[in-house]
Amino acid sequence: MKLSELSRRNWLKTVGLGLGATAVNLAGIPTQRAQADFVYRENMTTGTLHDGTEAVPCRLEDDKVIRPAKEIPQISETDVLVVGGGPAGCVAAIAAARAGVRVTLVERYGHFGGLATGGLVVHILGHWTMENGEKIQVCQGIGEEMMKRLESLPNGIINRENKRNPTLDAEVYKYLLVEMITEANIDVFLHSWALDAIMDDEPDPETGHPVIRGVVFQTKTGPQAILAKQVIDTTGDGDIFATSGAAYTQRMYTIGLPCRLGNLDQVTPPEGTERPRFLGDPTPVPGVNWVNMGGPDADGCDVRTLSQLELQHRKRIWKQFLDIHATPGYEKVFLMETAPQIGVRITRVIEGVETLTLDDAKAGKKYDDCIGIGGAWGGDHIGWQIPYRALLPKNVENLITAGRSISGEPRMSDVIRVIPNCWVSGHGAGCAAAVAVQNHCIARNVPIETVQRLLLEQKAWLG
Ligand SMILES: Cc1cc2nc3c(=O)[nH]c(=O)nc-3n(C[C@H](O)[C@H](O)[C@H](O)COP(=O)(O)OP(=O)(O)OC[C@H]3O[C@@H](n4cnc5c(N)ncnc54)[C@H](O)[C@@H]3O)c2cc1C
């Protein structure tokens, strides 16, 4: 059953924005302001989920937990479904929407930005390449637009001058993404955790590969399905390609937990005091530093591991903070915030049609399906091309990935994963998905010159 049908029958009230404002007129009909956005249901029937569908609990059968089959309500249908609102996902969604297709963006948390905001990873590394003795910025399309717009907001970004690696503010970036995503008229579902790929019952007639048709999300309303012509997996962890049956490799990598410290402008150490460790680096907010953390190589898709690391890392941060606080002159420094989202760097990586290697990148290997140029830590290297085929799974159709999960050997994934490179691959994925929709073809068969033209129109740099 579609949500719109439910709404006519079951929505009893609709609440409005602001302090005590009601958005229901005297006839009980939702006013325009609230109609689109707010749903308030009451008097739910016992035995139903919040969307009015029957509750079908799991059962214990012969000591095994069994989930009975149940039809899942379809909450939306779209052209391009982007799952995961981190750096790659937001740029992919904006790029596709600006190309003129209907886009839905789904995110498990209540904000956008992924690790760059919820993970407090605020330092924009890998921003530059060296071409003919000159430093060139890799992300010149939507990535550059975001940084320019951050510059125009109070405390949005620092270190943009002299070709340095900038640092942004997580809260300002969260706000900017809301602004850009709503401007692009993207349909948004937050608090929606992607569970499963929905696959067509027929394989693609040309390739024989399974075809993705949408994704099921777990929400407080109950499980909900969104159908789409193209799906972009920007969950970072490849949650969608893993459940679609696409080939991938699972990696263990260092997992940390960044934090922010306040009052660093109130530090008055007596002469000769040794600077305490773990003070981090300045952010756009005066007196506030960002402190990164390495952490052990571990499995970022294992829930026990993640739980244990949260506990360990919080104890470690507290100890680090106490050491700072106990240093003469640093008494006013306080622990402002630990990242709400644990710092998982690399987990699942797609087995793409093309796989990037560090040797190829250093040698400047060229690809005819280049959708952008990546940068690396020092910025004193030539630009490496990102081929569209590194975003495409070998064996599933209409699914594209972008961000830290694109196809690369381990040493290369460490370069791929930095934020500007995720912006760049997200841009390519969004444009490619839009072109696939507009050309009524599978993602694998997009006319790549059309994708490249669209990227250039959107001011991307292709070398
Ligand atoms: C501790 C740490 C330090 C780092 N330091 C730097 C640095 O200094 N500079 C730099 O440039 N890069 C750094 N990085 C790397 C960089 O932050 C990430 O690689 C980059 O953010 C990846 O972007 P992404 O969009 O691919 O994925 P993510 O940022 O991981 O975003 C994925 C999004 O998908 C959502 N999501 C995940 N699963 C689901 C699901 N099942 N359903 C719905 N939504 C889902 C997440 O909530 C998130 O919003 C660091 C990373 C870490 C962890």
Coordinates of C-alpha atoms and ligand atoms in Angstrom, one line a residue:
M1 CA 0.0 0.0 0.0
K2 CA 1.3 3.4 -0.9
L3 CA 1.8 6.1 1.8
S4 CA -0.4 8.5 -0.1
E5 CA -3.3 6.0 0.1
L6 CA -2.7 5.5 3.8
S7 CA -2.7 9.2 4.4
R8 CA -6.2 9.7 3.2
R9 CA -7.6 7.0 5.4
N10 CA -5.4 7.0 8.5
W11 CA -3.7 10.4 9.0
L12 CA -5.7 11.9 11.7
K13 CA -3.7 15.0 12.3
T14 CA -0.9 16.9 10.7
V15 CA 1.3 19.0 12.9
G16 CA 3.0 22.2 11.8
L17 CA 6.4 23.9 12.2
G18 CA 7.3 26.2 15.0
L19 CA 6.2 26.9 18.5
G20 CA 2.8 25.5 19.0
A21 CA 1.7 26.3 15.5
T22 CA -1.0 24.0 14.3
A23 CA -1.1 23.0 10.7
V24 CA -4.6 21.6 10.7
N25 CA -7.4 23.9 9.6
L26 CA -10.9 23.7 11.2
A27 CA -12.1 21.1 8.8
G28 CA -9.2 18.8 9.9
I29 CA -7.5 19.2 6.5
P30 CA -3.7 19.6 6.6
T31 CA -2.6 23.1 5.6
Q32 CA -0.3 23.4 2.6
R33 CA 2.8 24.1 4.7
A34 CA 2.6 20.8 6.5
Q35 CA 0.9 18.6 4.0
A36 CA 4.1 17.4 2.3
D37 CA 6.3 16.9 5.3
F38 CA 4.6 15.9 8.6
V39 CA 2.5 12.9 9.4
Y40 CA 1.0 12.3 12.8
R41 CA -0.9 9.1 13.4
E42 CA -2.8 8.2 16.6
N43 CA -5.1 5.4 17.7
M44 CA -3.1 2.8 16.0
T45 CA -4.8 -0.6 16.0
T46 CA -3.2 -3.2 18.2
G47 CA -1.3 -5.7 16.0
T48 CA -0.3 -3.2 13.4
L49 CA 2.9 -1.3 12.7
H50 CA 3.0 2.4 12.5
D51 CA 2.1 2.5 8.8
G52 CA -1.0 0.5 9.4
T53 CA 0.3 -2.8 8.1
E54 CA 0.0 -6.0 10.1
A55 CA 2.8 -6.7 12.6
V56 CA 4.4 -10.0 11.6
P57 CA 6.9 -10.9 14.4
C58 CA 9.7 -13.3 14.0
R59 CA 9.2 -16.8 15.4
L60 CA 11.3 -19.3 17.2
E61 CA 11.0 -22.6 15.3
D62 CA 13.1 -25.5 16.4
D63 CA 15.5 -23.1 18.2
K64 CA 15.9 -21.1 15.0
V65 CA 14.7 -17.5 14.6
I66 CA 12.6 -17.4 11.5
R67 CA 11.3 -14.2 9.8
P68 CA 8.0 -15.0 8.1
A69 CA 7.3 -13.6 4.6
K70 CA 5.4 -10.3 4.5
E71 CA 4.6 -7.7 1.9
I72 CA 6.6 -4.5 2.4
P73 CA 4.8 -1.1 1.9
Q74 CA 6.3 0.9 -1.0
I75 CA 6.9 4.4 0.3
S76 CA 8.2 6.0 -2.9
E77 CA 9.3 5.4 -6.5
T78 CA 12.1 7.4 -8.0
D79 CA 14.5 7.6 -10.9
V80 CA 17.7 7.6 -8.9
L81 CA 17.9 6.3 -5.4
V82 CA 21.0 7.3 -3.5
V83 CA 21.6 5.3 -0.3
G84 CA 23.9 7.0 2.2
G85 CA 24.2 10.8 2.7
G86 CA 27.9 11.1 3.2
P87 CA 30.3 13.2 1.1
A88 CA 29.9 10.9 -2.0
G89 CA 26.1 10.4 -1.6
C90 CA 25.3 14.0 -1.2
V91 CA 27.3 15.0 -4.3
A92 CA 25.8 12.1 -6.3
A93 CA 22.3 13.1 -5.4
I94 CA 22.8 16.8 -6.1
A95 CA 24.5 16.0 -9.5
A96 CA 21.7 13.7 -10.6
A97 CA 19.0 16.1 -9.5
R98 CA 20.7 19.0 -11.3
A99 CA 20.8 16.9 -14.4
G100 CA 17.0 16.8 -14.3
V101 CA 15.9 13.4 -12.9
R102 CA 13.9 12.6 -9.8
V103 CA 16.3 11.8 -6.9
T104 CA 15.6 10.2 -3.5
L105 CA 18.3 10.3 -0.9
V106 CA 18.2 8.0 2.1
E107 CA 20.3 8.2 5.2
R108 CA 20.3 6.2 8.5
Y109 CA 21.1 9.2 10.7
G110 CA 19.3 12.5 11.1
H111 CA 21.8 14.6 9.2
F112 CA 24.0 14.5 6.1
G113 CA 27.7 14.5 5.7
G114 CA 28.6 11.0 6.8
L115 CA 32.1 10.8 8.4
A116 CA 32.8 14.4 7.5
T117 CA 30.1 15.6 10.0
G118 CA 28.9 12.7 12.2
G119 CA 32.4 11.3 12.3
L120 CA 34.0 14.7 12.9
V121 CA 36.4 14.2 10.0
V122 CA 36.8 17.8 9.2
H123 CA 40.1 18.0 7.5
I124 CA 39.9 17.9 3.6
L125 CA 43.0 15.9 2.5
G126 CA 44.1 14.8 -0.9
H127 CA 42.9 18.0 -2.4
W128 CA 45.7 18.7 -4.9
T129 CA 47.6 17.3 -7.8
M130 CA 50.7 18.6 -9.4
E131 CA 50.5 19.2 -13.2
N132 CA 53.4 20.8 -15.0
G133 CA 54.8 22.2 -11.8
E134 CA 51.5 23.7 -10.8
K135 CA 49.2 22.6 -8.0
I136 CA 45.6 21.9 -9.3
Q137 CA 42.6 21.2 -7.2
V138 CA 40.9 17.9 -8.0
C139 CA 37.3 18.6 -7.0
Q140 CA 36.3 21.6 -9.1
G141 CA 32.6 20.9 -9.6
I142 CA 30.2 20.4 -6.7
G143 CA 33.0 19.9 -4.2
E144 CA 34.5 23.3 -5.0
E145 CA 31.0 24.9 -4.9
M146 CA 30.5 23.4 -1.4
M147 CA 33.8 24.8 -0.2
K148 CA 33.1 28.2 -1.7
R149 CA 29.7 28.3 0.0
L150 CA 31.2 27.2 3.3
E151 CA 33.5 30.2 3.0
S152 CA 30.5 32.5 2.8
L153 CA 29.0 31.1 6.1
P154 CA 30.3 32.1 9.5
N155 CA 33.0 29.7 10.8
G156 CA 32.4 27.4 7.8
I157 CA 35.9 26.6 6.6
I158 CA 39.6 27.7 7.1
N159 CA 42.9 27.3 5.2
R160 CA 41.5 27.8 1.7
E161 CA 44.3 30.2 0.9
N162 CA 47.8 29.3 -0.5
K163 CA 46.7 25.9 -1.8
R164 CA 46.6 24.2 1.6
N165 CA 44.3 21.4 2.8
P166 CA 41.2 23.2 4.3
T167 CA 39.4 22.3 7.5
L168 CA 35.6 22.7 7.7
D169 CA 33.2 22.9 10.5
A170 CA 30.9 19.8 10.9
E171 CA 27.8 21.8 12.0
V172 CA 28.1 24.4 9.2
Y173 CA 28.6 21.6 6.7
K174 CA 25.5 19.8 8.0
Y175 CA 23.6 23.0 7.4
L176 CA 25.0 23.6 4.0
L177 CA 24.1 20.1 2.8
V178 CA 20.5 20.7 3.9
E179 CA 20.5 23.9 1.9
M180 CA 21.9 22.3 -1.2
I181 CA 19.8 19.2 -1.1
T182 CA 16.6 21.1 -0.6
E183 CA 17.5 23.6 -3.3
A184 CA 18.0 20.6 -5.7
N185 CA 14.5 19.4 -4.8
I186 CA 15.7 16.0 -3.7
D187 CA 13.2 13.7 -1.9
V188 CA 14.8 12.9 1.5
F189 CA 14.3 10.0 4.0
L190 CA 16.3 10.3 7.1
H191 CA 16.3 7.8 10.0
S192 CA 16.0 5.1 7.4
W193 CA 18.5 2.2 7.7
A194 CA 19.0 0.3 4.4
L195 CA 18.5 -3.4 4.9
D196 CA 18.2 -5.2 1.6
A197 CA 18.5 -4.8 -2.1
I198 CA 15.3 -5.5 -4.0
M199 CA 16.1 -7.5 -7.1
D200 CA 14.0 -7.9 -10.2
D201 CA 12.6 -11.3 -10.8
E202 CA 14.2 -11.4 -14.3
P203 CA 17.9 -11.0 -15.0
D204 CA 19.0 -8.4 -17.6
P205 CA 18.4 -9.9 -21.0
E206 CA 21.7 -8.7 -22.5
T207 CA 24.2 -9.5 -19.7
G208 CA 22.2 -12.2 -17.8
H209 CA 23.1 -10.4 -14.5
P210 CA 20.6 -9.7 -11.7
V211 CA 19.1 -6.2 -11.8
I212 CA 18.5 -4.1 -8.7
R213 CA 15.1 -2.5 -8.5
G214 CA 15.2 -0.7 -5.2
V215 CA 16.0 -1.0 -1.5
V216 CA 14.1 -1.9 1.7
F217 CA 14.8 0.3 4.7
Q218 CA 14.1 -0.3 8.4
T219 CA 12.4 2.8 9.9
K220 CA 10.3 3.6 13.0
T221 CA 7.3 3.4 10.7
G222 CA 8.2 -0.2 9.9
P223 CA 10.1 -1.7 6.9
Q224 CA 9.6 0.5 3.8
A225 CA 10.5 -0.1 0.2
I226 CA 11.7 2.5 -2.4
L227 CA 11.8 1.4 -6.0
A228 CA 14.2 3.1 -8.5
K229 CA 15.5 2.9 -12.0
Q230 CA 19.1 3.3 -10.8
V231 CA 20.5 2.8 -7.3
I232 CA 23.7 4.4 -6.0
D233 CA 25.3 2.7 -3.0
T234 CA 27.1 5.4 -1.0
T235 CA 26.8 3.8 2.3
G236 CA 30.7 3.6 2.5
D237 CA 30.3 0.0 3.7
G238 CA 28.7 -1.3 0.5
D239 CA 25.6 -2.4 2.4
I240 CA 23.5 -2.4 -0.8
F241 CA 25.9 -4.1 -3.1
A242 CA 26.6 -6.7 -0.4
T243 CA 22.9 -7.6 -0.2
S244 CA 22.5 -7.5 -4.0
G245 CA 24.9 -10.3 -4.5
A246 CA 27.6 -8.1 -6.1
A247 CA 31.2 -9.4 -5.8
Y248 CA 33.2 -7.5 -3.2
T249 CA 36.2 -7.8 -0.9
Q250 CA 35.9 -7.3 2.9
R251 CA 38.8 -5.4 4.4
M252 CA 40.0 -4.8 8.0
Y253 CA 41.3 -1.3 8.6
T254 CA 42.1 1.1 11.4
I255 CA 39.0 2.3 13.2
G256 CA 39.2 5.4 15.4
L257 CA 37.0 8.0 17.1
P258 CA 37.8 11.7 16.6
C259 CA 36.8 14.3 19.1
R260 CA 36.8 18.1 19.6
L261 CA 38.4 20.1 22.4
G262 CA 37.3 23.5 23.5
N263 CA 39.0 26.6 25.1
L264 CA 42.3 26.2 23.4
D265 CA 42.4 29.9 23.2
Q266 CA 42.4 30.0 27.0
V267 CA 45.6 28.1 27.4
T268 CA 48.3 29.9 29.5
P269 CA 51.1 27.5 30.1
P270 CA 54.0 28.6 32.4
E271 CA 57.3 28.9 30.5
G272 CA 58.9 25.6 30.0
T273 CA 55.7 23.5 30.1
E274 CA 55.7 20.7 27.7
R275 CA 52.8 20.8 25.2
P276 CA 50.5 17.9 26.0
R277 CA 49.9 15.2 23.4
F278 CA 46.6 14.8 21.5
L279 CA 45.7 18.5 21.3
G280 CA 44.8 18.2 17.6
D281 CA 44.6 21.0 15.1
P282 CA 42.6 24.2 14.8
T283 CA 39.1 24.2 13.3
P284 CA 37.0 27.2 11.9
V285 CA 35.6 27.8 15.4
P286 CA 38.1 29.8 17.5
G287 CA 39.5 27.9 20.4
V288 CA 38.2 24.6 19.1
N289 CA 40.5 21.8 17.9
W290 CA 39.8 18.6 16.1
V291 CA 41.7 15.5 17.4
N292 CA 42.0 12.6 15.0
M293 CA 42.5 9.0 16.1
G294 CA 44.1 5.9 14.4
G295 CA 42.9 2.8 16.3
P296 CA 43.3 -0.9 15.6
D297 CA 42.8 -2.7 12.3
A298 CA 39.3 -4.2 12.8
D299 CA 36.2 -5.3 11.0
G300 CA 33.9 -2.3 10.7
C301 CA 30.9 -4.4 9.7
D302 CA 31.0 -6.5 12.9
V303 CA 28.6 -5.2 15.5
R304 CA 30.5 -6.7 18.5
T305 CA 33.7 -5.2 17.3
L306 CA 32.1 -1.8 16.8
S307 CA 30.5 -1.9 20.3
Q308 CA 33.8 -2.8 22.0
L309 CA 35.7 -0.1 20.1
E310 CA 33.2 2.6 21.1
L311 CA 33.8 1.6 24.7
Q312 CA 37.6 1.4 24.4
H313 CA 37.9 4.6 22.4
R314 CA 35.7 6.7 24.8
K315 CA 37.9 5.5 27.7
R316 CA 41.0 6.5 25.8
I317 CA 39.7 9.9 24.8
W318 CA 38.7 10.6 28.5
K319 CA 42.2 9.6 29.6
Q320 CA 43.8 11.8 26.9
F321 CA 41.6 14.7 28.0
L322 CA 42.5 14.2 31.7
D323 CA 46.2 14.3 30.9
I324 CA 45.7 17.6 29.0
H325 CA 43.5 19.0 31.8
A326 CA 46.2 18.2 34.4
T327 CA 48.9 20.1 32.5
P328 CA 49.6 23.5 34.0
G329 CA 48.0 26.2 32.0
Y330 CA 45.6 23.8 30.2
E331 CA 43.0 23.6 33.0
K332 CA 40.3 25.4 31.1
V333 CA 40.5 23.0 28.1
F334 CA 37.3 20.9 28.0
L335 CA 36.2 17.8 26.0
M336 CA 33.6 19.4 23.7
E337 CA 32.3 16.4 21.7
T338 CA 33.2 12.9 20.8
A339 CA 32.2 11.9 17.3
P340 CA 28.6 10.5 17.3
Q341 CA 29.6 8.2 14.5
I342 CA 32.5 5.8 14.9
G343 CA 35.4 6.3 12.5
V344 CA 35.3 3.2 10.2
R345 CA 37.7 3.9 7.3
I346 CA 37.5 0.9 5.0
T347 CA 35.3 -2.2 5.0
R348 CA 33.7 -3.6 1.8
V349 CA 35.2 -2.6 -1.5
I350 CA 33.4 -3.5 -4.7
E351 CA 35.0 -5.8 -7.3
G352 CA 34.6 -3.4 -10.1
V353 CA 34.8 -3.9 -13.8
E354 CA 38.1 -1.9 -13.5
T355 CA 40.3 -1.9 -10.3
L356 CA 42.5 1.0 -9.4
T357 CA 46.1 0.3 -8.3
L358 CA 48.6 2.6 -6.7
D359 CA 51.2 1.8 -9.4
D360 CA 48.8 2.7 -12.2
A361 CA 47.8 5.9 -10.4
K362 CA 51.4 6.9 -10.0
A363 CA 52.1 6.1 -13.6
G364 CA 49.2 8.3 -14.6
K365 CA 47.3 5.6 -16.4
K366 CA 44.6 7.0 -18.7
Y367 CA 41.1 5.6 -19.1
D368 CA 38.6 6.5 -21.8
D369 CA 35.8 6.4 -19.3
C370 CA 37.4 8.9 -16.9
I371 CA 34.8 10.6 -14.7
G372 CA 37.2 12.7 -12.5
I373 CA 40.7 13.1 -11.1
G374 CA 41.8 12.0 -7.7
G375 CA 44.3 13.6 -5.4
A376 CA 46.6 12.2 -2.7
W377 CA 48.0 13.1 0.7
G378 CA 51.0 15.3 -0.3
G379 CA 49.6 16.8 -3.4
D380 CA 53.0 16.6 -5.1
H381 CA 51.9 13.9 -7.6
I382 CA 50.3 13.8 -11.0
G383 CA 46.5 13.5 -11.0
W384 CA 45.2 9.9 -11.3
Q385 CA 42.1 9.3 -13.4
I386 CA 39.0 7.6 -11.9
P387 CA 37.4 5.4 -14.5
Y388 CA 33.6 4.9 -14.4
R389 CA 34.1 1.2 -14.6
A390 CA 35.7 1.3 -11.0
L391 CA 32.3 2.3 -9.8
L392 CA 30.4 -0.5 -11.5
P393 CA 30.0 -4.0 -10.0
K394 CA 31.1 -6.8 -12.2
N395 CA 27.9 -8.8 -11.9
V396 CA 24.9 -6.7 -11.0
E397 CA 23.0 -4.2 -13.2
N398 CA 21.8 -0.6 -12.5
L399 CA 23.9 -0.4 -9.3
I400 CA 26.7 2.1 -9.0
T401 CA 28.9 2.7 -6.0
A402 CA 30.9 5.8 -5.1
G403 CA 33.0 7.1 -2.3
R404 CA 35.3 4.9 -0.2
S405 CA 33.9 1.6 -1.5
I406 CA 34.9 1.9 -5.2
S407 CA 37.2 -0.7 -6.7
G408 CA 40.8 -0.4 -5.6
E409 CA 43.6 -2.6 -4.3
P410 CA 44.2 -2.0 -0.6
R411 CA 47.0 0.6 -1.0
M412 CA 44.8 2.5 -3.5
S413 CA 41.7 2.4 -1.3
D414 CA 43.7 4.4 1.3
V415 CA 44.0 7.2 -1.3
I416 CA 40.5 6.8 -2.8
R417 CA 38.8 7.2 0.6
V418 CA 39.8 10.9 1.3
I419 CA 36.9 13.3 1.2
P420 CA 37.7 15.2 -2.1
N421 CA 38.1 11.9 -3.9
C422 CA 34.7 10.8 -2.5
W423 CA 33.1 14.1 -3.8
V424 CA 34.7 13.4 -7.2
S425 CA 33.5 9.8 -7.5
G426 CA 30.1 10.8 -6.1
H427 CA 29.8 13.5 -8.9
G428 CA 30.6 10.9 -11.5
A429 CA 28.1 8.4 -10.1
G430 CA 25.3 10.9 -10.0
C431 CA 25.8 12.1 -13.5
A432 CA 26.1 8.5 -14.8
A433 CA 22.9 7.4 -13.1
A434 CA 21.0 10.4 -14.5
V435 CA 22.3 9.7 -18.0
A436 CA 21.2 6.0 -17.7
V437 CA 17.7 7.1 -16.7
Q438 CA 17.5 9.7 -19.6
N439 CA 18.8 7.2 -22.1
H440 CA 16.7 4.3 -20.9
C441 CA 19.7 2.0 -20.6
I442 CA 21.4 0.0 -17.9
A443 CA 24.1 1.8 -16.0
R444 CA 26.8 -0.4 -17.6
N445 CA 25.8 0.9 -21.1
V446 CA 25.7 4.7 -20.5
P447 CA 27.1 6.7 -23.4
I448 CA 30.2 7.8 -21.5
E449 CA 30.8 10.9 -23.7
T450 CA 27.3 12.2 -22.5
V451 CA 28.3 11.6 -18.9
Q452 CA 31.6 13.4 -19.4
R453 CA 29.9 16.3 -21.1
L454 CA 27.4 16.6 -18.3
L455 CA 30.2 16.5 -15.7
L456 CA 32.0 19.3 -17.6
E457 CA 28.8 21.3 -17.7
Q458 CA 28.6 20.9 -13.9
K459 CA 32.2 22.2 -13.8
A460 CA 34.0 18.9 -12.9
W461 CA 37.6 18.5 -13.8
L462 CA 38.4 15.6 -16.0
G463 CA 42.1 16.4 -16.5
Ligands
LIG1 C1 38.9 8.5 11.8 C2 39.0 9.0 10.4 C3 39.8 10.0 10.0 C4 39.9 10.4 8.7 N1 40.7 11.4 8.3 C5 40.5 12.0 7.1 C6 41.1 13.2 6.8 O1 41.9 13.8 7.6 N2 40.9 13.8 5.6 C7 40.1 13.2 4.6 O2 39.9 13.8 3.5 N3 39.5 12.0 4.9 C8 39.7 11.4 6.1 N4 39.0 10.2 6.4 C9 38.3 9.5 5.3 C10 36.9 10.1 5.0 O3 36.3 10.7 6.1 C11 36.0 9.1 4.5 O4 36.6 8.1 3.7 C12 34.9 9.7 3.7 O5 34.0 10.5 4.5 C13 34.0 8.6 3.0 O6 32.9 9.2 2.3 P1 31.7 8.3 1.9 O7 30.7 9.2 1.4 O8 32.3 7.3 0.9 O9 31.3 7.5 3.1 P2 30.8 8.0 4.6 O10 31.4 9.3 5.0 O11 31.1 6.8 5.5 O12 29.2 8.2 4.4 C14 28.4 7.1 4.3 C15 27.0 7.5 4.7 O13 26.1 6.4 4.5 C16 25.2 6.3 5.7 N5 24.9 4.9 5.8 C17 25.8 3.8 6.0 N6 25.1 2.7 6.0 C18 23.8 3.0 5.8 C19 22.6 2.2 5.6 N7 22.7 0.9 5.8 N8 21.5 2.8 5.4 C20 21.4 4.2 5.3 N9 22.5 5.0 5.4 C21 23.7 4.4 5.6 C22 26.1 6.8 6.8 O14 25.4 7.1 7.9 C23 26.9 8.0 6.1 O15 26.1 9.1 6.2 C24 39.0 9.8 7.7 C25 38.2 8.7 8.1 C26 38.1 8.3 9.4 C27 37.2 7.3 9.8

